[in-house]
Short mmCIF file of C-alpha atoms and ligand atoms in Angstrom, two decimals:
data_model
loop_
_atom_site.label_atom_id
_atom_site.label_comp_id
_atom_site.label_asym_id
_atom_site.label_seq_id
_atom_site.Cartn_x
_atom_site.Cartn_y
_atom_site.Cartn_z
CA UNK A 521 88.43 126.53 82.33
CA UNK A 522 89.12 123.45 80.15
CA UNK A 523 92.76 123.30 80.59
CA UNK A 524 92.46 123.53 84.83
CA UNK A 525 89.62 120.79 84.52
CA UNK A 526 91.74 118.14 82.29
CA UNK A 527 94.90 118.65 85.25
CA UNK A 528 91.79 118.07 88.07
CA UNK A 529 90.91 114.80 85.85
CA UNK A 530 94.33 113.57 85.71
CA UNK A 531 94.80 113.83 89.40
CA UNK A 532 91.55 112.08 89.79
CA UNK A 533 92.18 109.65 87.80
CA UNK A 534 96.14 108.78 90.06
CA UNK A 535 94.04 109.35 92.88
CA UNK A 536 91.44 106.54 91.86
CA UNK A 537 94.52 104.18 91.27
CA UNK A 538 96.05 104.83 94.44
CA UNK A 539 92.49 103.84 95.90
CA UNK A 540 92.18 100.68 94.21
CA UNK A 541 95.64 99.32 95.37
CA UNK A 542 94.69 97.46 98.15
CA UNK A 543 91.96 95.84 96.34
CA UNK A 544 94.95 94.64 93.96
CA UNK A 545 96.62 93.00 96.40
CA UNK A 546 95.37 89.46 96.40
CA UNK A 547 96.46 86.76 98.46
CA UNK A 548 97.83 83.24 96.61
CA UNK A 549 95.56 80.75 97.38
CA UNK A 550 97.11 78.11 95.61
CA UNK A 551 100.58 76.64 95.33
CA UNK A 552 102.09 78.88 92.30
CA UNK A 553 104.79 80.45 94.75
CA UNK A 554 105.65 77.11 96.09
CA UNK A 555 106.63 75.85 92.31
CA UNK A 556 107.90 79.23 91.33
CA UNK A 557 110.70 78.39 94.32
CA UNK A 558 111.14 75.42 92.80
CA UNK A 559 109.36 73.30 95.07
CA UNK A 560 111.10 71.37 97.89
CA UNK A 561 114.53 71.39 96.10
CA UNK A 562 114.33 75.09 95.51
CA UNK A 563 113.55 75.86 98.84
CA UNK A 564 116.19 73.85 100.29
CA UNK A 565 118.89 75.39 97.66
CA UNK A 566 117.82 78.25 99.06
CA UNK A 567 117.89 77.36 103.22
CA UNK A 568 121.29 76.15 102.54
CA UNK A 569 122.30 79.36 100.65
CA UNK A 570 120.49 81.80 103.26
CA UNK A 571 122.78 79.77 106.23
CA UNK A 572 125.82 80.31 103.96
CA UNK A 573 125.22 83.63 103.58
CA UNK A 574 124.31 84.13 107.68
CA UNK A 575 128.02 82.74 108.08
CA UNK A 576 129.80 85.47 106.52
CA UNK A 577 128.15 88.09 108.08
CA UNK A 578 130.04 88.32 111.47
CA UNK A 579 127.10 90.94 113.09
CA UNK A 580 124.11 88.34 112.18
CA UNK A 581 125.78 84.84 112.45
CA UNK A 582 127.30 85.40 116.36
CA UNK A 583 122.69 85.50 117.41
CA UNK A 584 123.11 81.37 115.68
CA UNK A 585 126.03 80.44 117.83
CA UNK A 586 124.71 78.07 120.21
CA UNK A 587 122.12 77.10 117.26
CA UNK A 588 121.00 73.24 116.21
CA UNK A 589 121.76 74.46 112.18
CA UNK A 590 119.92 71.18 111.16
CA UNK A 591 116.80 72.24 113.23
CA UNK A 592 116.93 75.66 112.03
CA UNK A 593 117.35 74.41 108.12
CA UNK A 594 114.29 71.92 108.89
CA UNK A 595 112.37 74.60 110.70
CA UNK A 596 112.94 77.39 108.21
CA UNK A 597 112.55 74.71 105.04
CA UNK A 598 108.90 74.01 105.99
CA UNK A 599 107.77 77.41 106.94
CA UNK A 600 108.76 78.78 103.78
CA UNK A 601 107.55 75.41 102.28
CA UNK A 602 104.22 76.30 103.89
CA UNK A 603 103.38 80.05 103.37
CA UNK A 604 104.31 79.31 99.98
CA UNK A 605 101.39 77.11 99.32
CA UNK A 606 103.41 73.81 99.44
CA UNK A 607 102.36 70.57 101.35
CA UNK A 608 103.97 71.08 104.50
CA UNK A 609 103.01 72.16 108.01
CA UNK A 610 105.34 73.89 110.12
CA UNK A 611 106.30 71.95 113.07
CA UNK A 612 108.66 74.61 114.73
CA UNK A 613 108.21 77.26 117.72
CA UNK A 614 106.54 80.75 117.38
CA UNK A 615 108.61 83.28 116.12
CA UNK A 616 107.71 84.96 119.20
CA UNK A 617 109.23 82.57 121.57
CA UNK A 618 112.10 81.72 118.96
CA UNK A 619 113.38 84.78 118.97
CA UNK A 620 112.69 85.97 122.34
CA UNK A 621 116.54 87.58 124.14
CA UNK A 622 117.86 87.73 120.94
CA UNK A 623 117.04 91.65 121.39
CA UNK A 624 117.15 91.92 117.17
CA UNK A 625 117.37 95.37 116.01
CA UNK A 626 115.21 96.57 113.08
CA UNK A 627 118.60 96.87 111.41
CA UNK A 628 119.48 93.27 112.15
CA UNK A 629 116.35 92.23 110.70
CA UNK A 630 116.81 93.91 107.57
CA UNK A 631 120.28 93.14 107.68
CA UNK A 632 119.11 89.45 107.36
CA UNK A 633 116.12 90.00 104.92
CA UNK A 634 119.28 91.15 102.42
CA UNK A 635 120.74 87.53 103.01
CA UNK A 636 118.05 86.19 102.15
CA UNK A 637 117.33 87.87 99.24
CA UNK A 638 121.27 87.07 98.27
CA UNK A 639 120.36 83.79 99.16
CA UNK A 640 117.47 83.92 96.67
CA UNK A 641 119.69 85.29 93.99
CA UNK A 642 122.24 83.16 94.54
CA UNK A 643 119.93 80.02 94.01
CA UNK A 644 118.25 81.93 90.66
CA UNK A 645 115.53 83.04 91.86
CA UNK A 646 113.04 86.21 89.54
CA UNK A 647 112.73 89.46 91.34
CA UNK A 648 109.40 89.11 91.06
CA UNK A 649 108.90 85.66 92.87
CA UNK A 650 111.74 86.84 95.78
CA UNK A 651 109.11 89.97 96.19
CA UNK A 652 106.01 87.47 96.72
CA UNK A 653 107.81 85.71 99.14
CA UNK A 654 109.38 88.30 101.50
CA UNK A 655 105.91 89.93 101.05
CA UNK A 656 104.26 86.60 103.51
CA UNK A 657 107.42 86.82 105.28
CA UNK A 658 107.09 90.92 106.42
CA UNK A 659 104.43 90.57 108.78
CA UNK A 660 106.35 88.15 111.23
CA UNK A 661 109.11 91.24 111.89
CA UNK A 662 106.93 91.99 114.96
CA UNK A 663 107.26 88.87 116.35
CA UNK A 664 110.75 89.08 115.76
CA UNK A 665 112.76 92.29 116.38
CA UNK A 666 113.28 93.74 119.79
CA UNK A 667 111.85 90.65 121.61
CA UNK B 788 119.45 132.27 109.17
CA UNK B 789 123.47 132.14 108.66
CA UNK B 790 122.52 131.84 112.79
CA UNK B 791 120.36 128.96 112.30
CA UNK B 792 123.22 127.71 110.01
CA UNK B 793 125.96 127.30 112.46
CA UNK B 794 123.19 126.27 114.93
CA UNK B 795 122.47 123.56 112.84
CA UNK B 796 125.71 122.14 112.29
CA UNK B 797 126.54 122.57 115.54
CA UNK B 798 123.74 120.29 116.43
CA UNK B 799 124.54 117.89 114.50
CA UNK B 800 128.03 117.48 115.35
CA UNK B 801 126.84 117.26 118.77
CA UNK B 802 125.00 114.27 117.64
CA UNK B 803 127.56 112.39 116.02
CA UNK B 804 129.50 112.39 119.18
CA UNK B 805 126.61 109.76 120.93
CA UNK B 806 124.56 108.69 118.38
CA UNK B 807 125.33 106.24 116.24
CA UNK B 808 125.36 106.66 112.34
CA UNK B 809 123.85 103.65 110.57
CA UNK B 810 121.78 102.60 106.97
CA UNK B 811 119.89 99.50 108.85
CA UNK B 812 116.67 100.34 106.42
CA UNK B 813 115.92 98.18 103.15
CA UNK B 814 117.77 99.08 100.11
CA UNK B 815 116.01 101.53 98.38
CA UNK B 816 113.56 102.36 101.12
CA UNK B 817 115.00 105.63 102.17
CA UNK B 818 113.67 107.30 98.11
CA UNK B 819 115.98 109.94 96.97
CA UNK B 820 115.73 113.72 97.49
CA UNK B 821 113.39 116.04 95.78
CA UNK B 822 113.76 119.57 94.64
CA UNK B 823 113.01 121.50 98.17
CA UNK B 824 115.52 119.01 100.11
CA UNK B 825 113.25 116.87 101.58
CA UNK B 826 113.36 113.08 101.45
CA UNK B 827 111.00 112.10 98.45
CA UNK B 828 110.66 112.21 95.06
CA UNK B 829 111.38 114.63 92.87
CA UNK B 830 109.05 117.11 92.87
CA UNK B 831 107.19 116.02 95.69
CA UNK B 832 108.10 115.33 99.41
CA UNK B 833 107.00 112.11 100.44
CA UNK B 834 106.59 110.46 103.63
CA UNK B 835 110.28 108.81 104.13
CA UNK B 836 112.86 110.29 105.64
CA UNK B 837 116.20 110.84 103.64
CA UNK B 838 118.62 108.41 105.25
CA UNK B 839 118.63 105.20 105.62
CA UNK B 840 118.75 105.24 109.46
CA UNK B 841 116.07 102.97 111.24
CA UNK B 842 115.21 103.47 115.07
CA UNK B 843 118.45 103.06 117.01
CA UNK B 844 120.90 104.98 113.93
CA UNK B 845 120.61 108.51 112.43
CA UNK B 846 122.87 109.18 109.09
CA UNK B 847 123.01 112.28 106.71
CA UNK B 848 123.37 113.32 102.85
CA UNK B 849 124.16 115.77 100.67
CA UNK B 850 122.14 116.14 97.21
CA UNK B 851 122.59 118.00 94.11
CA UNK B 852 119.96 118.69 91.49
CA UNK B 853 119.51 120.44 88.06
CA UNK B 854 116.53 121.01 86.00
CA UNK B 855 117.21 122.38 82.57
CA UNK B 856 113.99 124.21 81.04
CA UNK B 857 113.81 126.21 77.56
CA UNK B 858 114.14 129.49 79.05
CA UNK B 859 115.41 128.68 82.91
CA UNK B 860 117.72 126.76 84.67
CA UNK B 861 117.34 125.51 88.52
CA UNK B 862 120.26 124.35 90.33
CA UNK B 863 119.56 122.96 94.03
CA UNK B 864 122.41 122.02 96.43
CA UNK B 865 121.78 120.61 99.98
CA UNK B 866 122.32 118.67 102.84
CA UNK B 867 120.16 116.60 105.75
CA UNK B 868 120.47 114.74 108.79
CA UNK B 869 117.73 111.73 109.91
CA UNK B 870 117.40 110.80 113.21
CA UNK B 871 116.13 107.31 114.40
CA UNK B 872 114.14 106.94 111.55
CA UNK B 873 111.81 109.80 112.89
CA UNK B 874 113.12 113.06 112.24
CA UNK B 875 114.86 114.57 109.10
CA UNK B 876 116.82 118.35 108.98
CA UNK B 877 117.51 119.33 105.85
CA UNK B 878 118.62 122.99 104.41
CA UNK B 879 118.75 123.23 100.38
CA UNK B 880 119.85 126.65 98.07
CA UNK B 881 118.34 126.90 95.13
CA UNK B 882 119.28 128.92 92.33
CA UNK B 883 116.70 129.84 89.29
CA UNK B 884 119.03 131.02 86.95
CA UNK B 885 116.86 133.11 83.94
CA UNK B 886 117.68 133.35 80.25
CA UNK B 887 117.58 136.02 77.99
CA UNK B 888 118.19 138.82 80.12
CA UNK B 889 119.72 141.66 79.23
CA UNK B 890 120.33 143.93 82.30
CA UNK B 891 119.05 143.13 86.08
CA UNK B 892 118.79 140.48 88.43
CA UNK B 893 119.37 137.52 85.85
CA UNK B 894 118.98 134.69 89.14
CA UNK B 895 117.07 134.16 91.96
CA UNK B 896 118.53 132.18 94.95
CA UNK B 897 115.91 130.87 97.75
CA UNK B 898 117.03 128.82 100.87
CA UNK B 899 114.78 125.95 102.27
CA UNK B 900 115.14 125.07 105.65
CA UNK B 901 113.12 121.66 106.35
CA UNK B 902 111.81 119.47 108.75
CA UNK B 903 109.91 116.41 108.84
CA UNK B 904 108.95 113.89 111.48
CA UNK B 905 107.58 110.43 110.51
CA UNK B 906 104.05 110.01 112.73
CA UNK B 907 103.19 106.74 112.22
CA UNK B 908 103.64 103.82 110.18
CA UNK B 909 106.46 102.23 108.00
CA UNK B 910 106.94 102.48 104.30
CA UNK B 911 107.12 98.67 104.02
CA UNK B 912 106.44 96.64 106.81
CA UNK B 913 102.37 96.60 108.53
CA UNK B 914 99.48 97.10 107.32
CA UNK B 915 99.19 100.71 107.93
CA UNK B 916 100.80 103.54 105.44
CA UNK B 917 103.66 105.91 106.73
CA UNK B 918 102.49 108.98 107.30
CA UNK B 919 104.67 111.79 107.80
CA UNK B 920 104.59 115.51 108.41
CA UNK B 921 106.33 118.70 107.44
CA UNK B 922 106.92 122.11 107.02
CA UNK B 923 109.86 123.77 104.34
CA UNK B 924 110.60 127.74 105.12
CA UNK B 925 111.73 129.28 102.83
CA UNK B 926 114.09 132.28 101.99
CA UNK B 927 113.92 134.98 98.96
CA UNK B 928 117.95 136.04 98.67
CA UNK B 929 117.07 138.45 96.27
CA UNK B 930 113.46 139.93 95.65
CA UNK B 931 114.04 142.05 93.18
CA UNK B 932 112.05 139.64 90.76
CA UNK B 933 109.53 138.55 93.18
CA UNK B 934 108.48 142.43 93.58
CA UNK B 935 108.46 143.69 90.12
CA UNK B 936 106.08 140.31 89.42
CA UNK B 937 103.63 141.56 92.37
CA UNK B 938 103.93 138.76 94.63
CA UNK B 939 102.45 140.09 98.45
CA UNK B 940 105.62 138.84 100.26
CA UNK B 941 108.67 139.18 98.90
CA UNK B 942 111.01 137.70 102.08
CA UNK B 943 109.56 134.47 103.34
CA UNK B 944 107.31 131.81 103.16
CA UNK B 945 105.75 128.69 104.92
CA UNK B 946 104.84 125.20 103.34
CA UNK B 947 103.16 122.72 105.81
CA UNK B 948 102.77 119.65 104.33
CA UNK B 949 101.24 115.94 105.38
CA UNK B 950 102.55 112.62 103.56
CA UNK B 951 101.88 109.21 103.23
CA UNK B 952 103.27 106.79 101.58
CA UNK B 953 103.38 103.33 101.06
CA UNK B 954 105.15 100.06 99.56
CA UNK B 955 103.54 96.97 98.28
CA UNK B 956 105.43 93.98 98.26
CA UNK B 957 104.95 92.20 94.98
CA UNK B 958 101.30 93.50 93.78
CA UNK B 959 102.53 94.87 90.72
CA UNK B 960 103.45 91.23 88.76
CA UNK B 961 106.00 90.19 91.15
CA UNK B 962 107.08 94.29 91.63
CA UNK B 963 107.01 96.17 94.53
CA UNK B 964 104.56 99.35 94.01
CA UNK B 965 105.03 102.73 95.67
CA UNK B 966 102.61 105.24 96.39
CA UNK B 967 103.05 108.88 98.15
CA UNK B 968 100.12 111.21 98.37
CA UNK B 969 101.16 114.59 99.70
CA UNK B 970 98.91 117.75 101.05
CA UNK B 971 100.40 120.91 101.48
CA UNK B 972 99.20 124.24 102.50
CA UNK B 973 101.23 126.57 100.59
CA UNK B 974 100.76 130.36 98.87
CA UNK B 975 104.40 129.94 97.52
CA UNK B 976 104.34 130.94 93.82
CA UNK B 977 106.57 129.00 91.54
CA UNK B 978 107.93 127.08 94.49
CA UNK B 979 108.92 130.62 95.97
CA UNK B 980 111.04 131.30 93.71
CA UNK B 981 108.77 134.53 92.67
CA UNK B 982 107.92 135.33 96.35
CA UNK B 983 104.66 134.17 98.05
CA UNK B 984 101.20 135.10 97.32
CA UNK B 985 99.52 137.35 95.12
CA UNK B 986 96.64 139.42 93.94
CA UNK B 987 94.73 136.77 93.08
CA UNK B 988 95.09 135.20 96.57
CA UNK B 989 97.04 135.51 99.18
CA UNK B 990 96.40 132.94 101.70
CA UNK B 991 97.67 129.36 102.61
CA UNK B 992 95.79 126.56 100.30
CA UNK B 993 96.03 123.16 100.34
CA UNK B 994 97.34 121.79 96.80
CA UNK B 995 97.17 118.15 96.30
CA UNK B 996 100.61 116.32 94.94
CA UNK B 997 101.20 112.53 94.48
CA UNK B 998 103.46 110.28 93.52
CA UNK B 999 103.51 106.44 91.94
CA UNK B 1000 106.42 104.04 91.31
CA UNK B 1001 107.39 100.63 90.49
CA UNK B 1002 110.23 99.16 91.93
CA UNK B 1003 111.93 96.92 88.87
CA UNK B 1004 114.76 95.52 91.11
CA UNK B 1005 116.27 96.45 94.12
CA UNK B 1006 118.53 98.82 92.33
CA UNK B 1007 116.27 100.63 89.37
CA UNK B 1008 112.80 102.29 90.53
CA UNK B 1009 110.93 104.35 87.27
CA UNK B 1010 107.67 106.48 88.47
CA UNK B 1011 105.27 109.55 87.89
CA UNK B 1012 104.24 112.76 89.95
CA UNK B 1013 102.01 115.43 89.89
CA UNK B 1014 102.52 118.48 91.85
CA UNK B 1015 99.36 121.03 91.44
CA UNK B 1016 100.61 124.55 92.39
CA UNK B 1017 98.46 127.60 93.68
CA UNK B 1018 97.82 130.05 90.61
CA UNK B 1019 98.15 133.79 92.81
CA UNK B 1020 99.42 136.04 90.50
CA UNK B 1021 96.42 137.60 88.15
CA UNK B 1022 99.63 138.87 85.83
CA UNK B 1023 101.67 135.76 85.89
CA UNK B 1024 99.69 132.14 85.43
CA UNK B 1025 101.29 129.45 86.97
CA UNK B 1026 100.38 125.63 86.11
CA UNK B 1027 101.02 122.36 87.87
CA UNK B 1028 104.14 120.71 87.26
CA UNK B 1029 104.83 116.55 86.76
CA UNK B 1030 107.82 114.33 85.55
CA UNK B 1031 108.42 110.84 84.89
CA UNK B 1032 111.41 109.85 86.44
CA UNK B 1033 114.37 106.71 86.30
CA UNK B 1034 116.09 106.14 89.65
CA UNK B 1035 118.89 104.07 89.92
CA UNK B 1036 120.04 103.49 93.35
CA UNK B 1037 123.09 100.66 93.53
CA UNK B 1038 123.56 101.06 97.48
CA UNK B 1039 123.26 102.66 100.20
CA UNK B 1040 126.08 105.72 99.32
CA UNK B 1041 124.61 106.75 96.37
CA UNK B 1042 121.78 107.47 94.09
CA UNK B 1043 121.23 109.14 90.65
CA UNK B 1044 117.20 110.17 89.00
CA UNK B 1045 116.95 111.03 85.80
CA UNK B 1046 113.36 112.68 85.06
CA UNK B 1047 111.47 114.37 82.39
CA UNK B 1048 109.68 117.81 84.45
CA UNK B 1049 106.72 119.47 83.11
CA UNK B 1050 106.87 122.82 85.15
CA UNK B 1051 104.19 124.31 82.81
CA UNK B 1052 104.07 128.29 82.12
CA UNK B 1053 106.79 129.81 84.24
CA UNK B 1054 106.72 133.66 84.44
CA UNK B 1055 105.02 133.79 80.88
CA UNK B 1056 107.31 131.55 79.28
CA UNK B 1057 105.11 128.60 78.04
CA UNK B 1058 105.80 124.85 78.13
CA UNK B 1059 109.08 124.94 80.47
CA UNK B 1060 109.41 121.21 80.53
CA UNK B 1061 113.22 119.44 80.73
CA UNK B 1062 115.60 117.28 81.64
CA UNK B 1063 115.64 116.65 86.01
CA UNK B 1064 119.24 115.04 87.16
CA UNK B 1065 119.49 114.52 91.03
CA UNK B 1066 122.06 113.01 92.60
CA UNK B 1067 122.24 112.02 96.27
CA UNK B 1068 125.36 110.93 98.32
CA UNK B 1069 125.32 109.47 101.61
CA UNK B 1070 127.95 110.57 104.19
CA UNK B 1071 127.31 108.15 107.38
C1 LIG C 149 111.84 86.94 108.12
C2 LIG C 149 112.39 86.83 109.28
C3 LIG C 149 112.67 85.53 110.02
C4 LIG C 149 112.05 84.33 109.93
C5 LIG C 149 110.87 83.95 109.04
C6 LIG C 149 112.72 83.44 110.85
C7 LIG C 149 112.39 82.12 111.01
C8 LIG C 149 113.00 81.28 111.92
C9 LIG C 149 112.67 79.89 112.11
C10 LIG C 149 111.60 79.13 111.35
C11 LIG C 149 113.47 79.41 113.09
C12 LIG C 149 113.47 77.97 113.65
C13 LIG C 149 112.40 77.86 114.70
C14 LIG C 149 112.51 76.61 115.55
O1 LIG C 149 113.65 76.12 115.73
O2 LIG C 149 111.46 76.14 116.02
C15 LIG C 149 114.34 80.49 113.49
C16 LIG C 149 115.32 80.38 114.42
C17 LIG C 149 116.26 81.37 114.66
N1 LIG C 149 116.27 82.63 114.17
FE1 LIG C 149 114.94 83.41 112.91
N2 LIG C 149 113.70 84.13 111.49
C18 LIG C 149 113.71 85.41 111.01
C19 LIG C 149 114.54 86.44 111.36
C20 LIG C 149 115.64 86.29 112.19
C21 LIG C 149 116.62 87.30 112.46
C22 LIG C 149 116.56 88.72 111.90
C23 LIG C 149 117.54 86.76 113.29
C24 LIG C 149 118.79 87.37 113.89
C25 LIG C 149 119.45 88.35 113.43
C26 LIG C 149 117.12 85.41 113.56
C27 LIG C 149 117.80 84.55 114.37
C28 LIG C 149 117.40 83.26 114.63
C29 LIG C 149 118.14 82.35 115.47
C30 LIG C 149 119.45 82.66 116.18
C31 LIG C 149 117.42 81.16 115.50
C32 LIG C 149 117.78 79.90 116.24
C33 LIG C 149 117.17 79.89 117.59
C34 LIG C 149 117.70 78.73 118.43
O3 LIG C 149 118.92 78.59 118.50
O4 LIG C 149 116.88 78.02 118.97
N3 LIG C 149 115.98 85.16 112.88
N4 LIG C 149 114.01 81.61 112.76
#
């Protein structure tokens, strides 16, 4: 009876932690991601680096053809400026209307969240910071693919 | 089920021709294969589908996977198709090769035919868990074994199974953290591999089986499971099983686990814990 009771504890016990992890999950409040990213300069490293990277890949660069880059790198630099806790306020469109007959596939989108994160690498940035960031940037996908 | 075989392949030739093959999902996102041939784990089937296909692809893979224990040896070979990330196919062979004996049936051979269908939900992206479910039949080859142990059916067997999983995105330090926790109705004993259901009981229960992980890059994921198994043979006692497990998955072609399985008391043979190597290849 002992032996069948410890096994019922241990899955209790995983059970319990699986339980608690939203609870874990706290929000930043303050500007720790920002500086993490290396402020202003970091995120702009890493605008210019995500644009490099959307120019070599021929699938995702032909949806920026007829784009305003400097508006996008503007744009892009003070959202990510913003969700990150930094002193900015995004002055751009919704992502909605933004990228509205684009038609982006869920594969694009990924597709593009992998530049990114070579973007990310590129400019030196932890695992663990890219993860905090592309974690505020996940929920705009809806806004974004197949619009 | 040579029938179902050809049927199968069939099908998904058929597919090819119209469909198109893709990996659109998130590195890493698609897990690796577990022991059955369903997308997962290791031991335990979790709620994402084994390709990498997301709504407008479908892709397939073939897996391989050993388990060396002190007085058995399982070797698992199979293949599986996902459709628009919301169905998976898969058909696996295992064979539970036995030491130390002298005359008789020294393996058993079961085939798995799968299926899963993703319900709701998406592994990383929402709010909301993916939630998945599934059934595995499965196949005695040879039931020599699974008789002379007492098992009620000696022939086939049914596991339903629900799974959910989830990823969080940086909760973990900076890591990504994945949970699966898996219900399945089962009266399989030892996986099926010594028939299904016993004296002790001989209907479907529900077991409970779970699974955590940290993600330490995009490439290297290291994790636990637990897999609690019925107990239906009064002769034989059968324990739950759990590994720890290293996956390293470089791309989207190919990934390799590396586990340490507890299987517990197999068939009166104490402590049958070893070395787990799967490997999992993606064709298109
Ligand atoms: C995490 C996901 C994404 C975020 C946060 C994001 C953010 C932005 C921002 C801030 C802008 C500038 C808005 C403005 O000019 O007011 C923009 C524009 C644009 N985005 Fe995205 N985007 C994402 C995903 C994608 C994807 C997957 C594609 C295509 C594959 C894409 C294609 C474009 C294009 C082409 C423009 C320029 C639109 C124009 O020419 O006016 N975006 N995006």
């Amino acid at each position: 009876m002992v032996i069948p009771m410890l096994r019922f504890l241990k899955l209790c016990s995983l059970l319990v932690l699986l339980a608690c992890l939203p609870a874990c999950q706290t929000q930043p409040t303050d500007d720790a991601l920002y500086h993490e990213l290396g402020g202003m300069e970091g995120i702009t490293r890493i605008t210019d680096n995500f644009i490099y990277e959307i120019g070599f890949d021929k699938n995702i660069v032909r949806h920026f053809e007829e784009t305003d880059l400097d508006r996008f790198r503007e744009k892009f630099i003070e959202q990510v400026c913003e969700l990150s806790g930094g002193p900015c306020r995004y002055s751009g469109d919704s992502m909605v209307d933004v990228h509205t007959n684009m038609n982006i596939t869920e594969a694009e989108f990924n597709q593009t969240v992998d530049l990114l994160i070579a973007a990310m690498n590129r400019s030196g940035i932890a695992h663990p910071t890219q993860n905090k960031l592309l974690a505020l940037l996940a929920p705009t996908r809806p806004d974004i693919i197949y619009q | 089920m040579t029938t179902l075989r050809y049927l199968l392949a069939g099908g998904v030739l058929a597919f090819a021709g119209w469909a198109q093959a893709g990996a659109g999902k998130l590195q890493e996102t698609a897990g690796v294969t577990q022991v059955e041939g369903s997308g997962g784990g290791g031991l335990v089937p979790w709620a994402t589908l084994s390709g990498y296909d997301t709504r407008d692809e479908w892709s397939s893979s073939v897996f391989m996977t050993r388990v060396s224990l002190p007085d058995y040896r399982l070797q698992v070979f199979g293949a599986s198709a996902s459709i628009y990330d919301r169905l998976e196919l898969s058909l696996a062979r295992q064979t539970f090769e036995l030491k130390n004996v002298p005359f008789g049936e020294r393996e058993i051979n079961q085939r798995i035919l799968g299926l899963k269908a993703r319900v709701m939900g998406d592994i990383v992206y929402g709010n909301w868990p993916q939630m998945a479910v599934g059934v595995q039949y499965k196949e005695l080859e040879n039931d020599a074994i699974a008789s002379a142990i007492g098992a009620q059916d000696t022939d086939h067997g049914t596991d339903l199974y629900l799974a959910v999983s989830k990823a969080h995105l940086g909760v973990l330090w900076g890591y990504n953290l994945v949970w699966d926790l898996t219900l399945r109705a089962t009266k399989a004993n030892q996986f099926g591999l010594l028939g299904y259901g016993g004296d002790n009981n001989d209907s479907h229960e529900v077991m409970a089986e779970a699974a955590v992980a940290a993600l330490l890059s995009r490439q290297l994921a290291i994790g636990f499971e637990y897999r609690q198994k019925p107990d239906n043979l009064s002769a034989l006692e059968e324990e739950d099983a759990h590994d720890v497990f290293v996956a390293y998955l470089p791309n989207k072609q190919f990934n390799i686990t590396f586990a340490w399985a507890d299987l517990g008391i197999i068939a009166g043979e104490d402590n049958q814990s070893g070395a787990y190597v799967s490997l999992t290849g993606y064709l298109w």
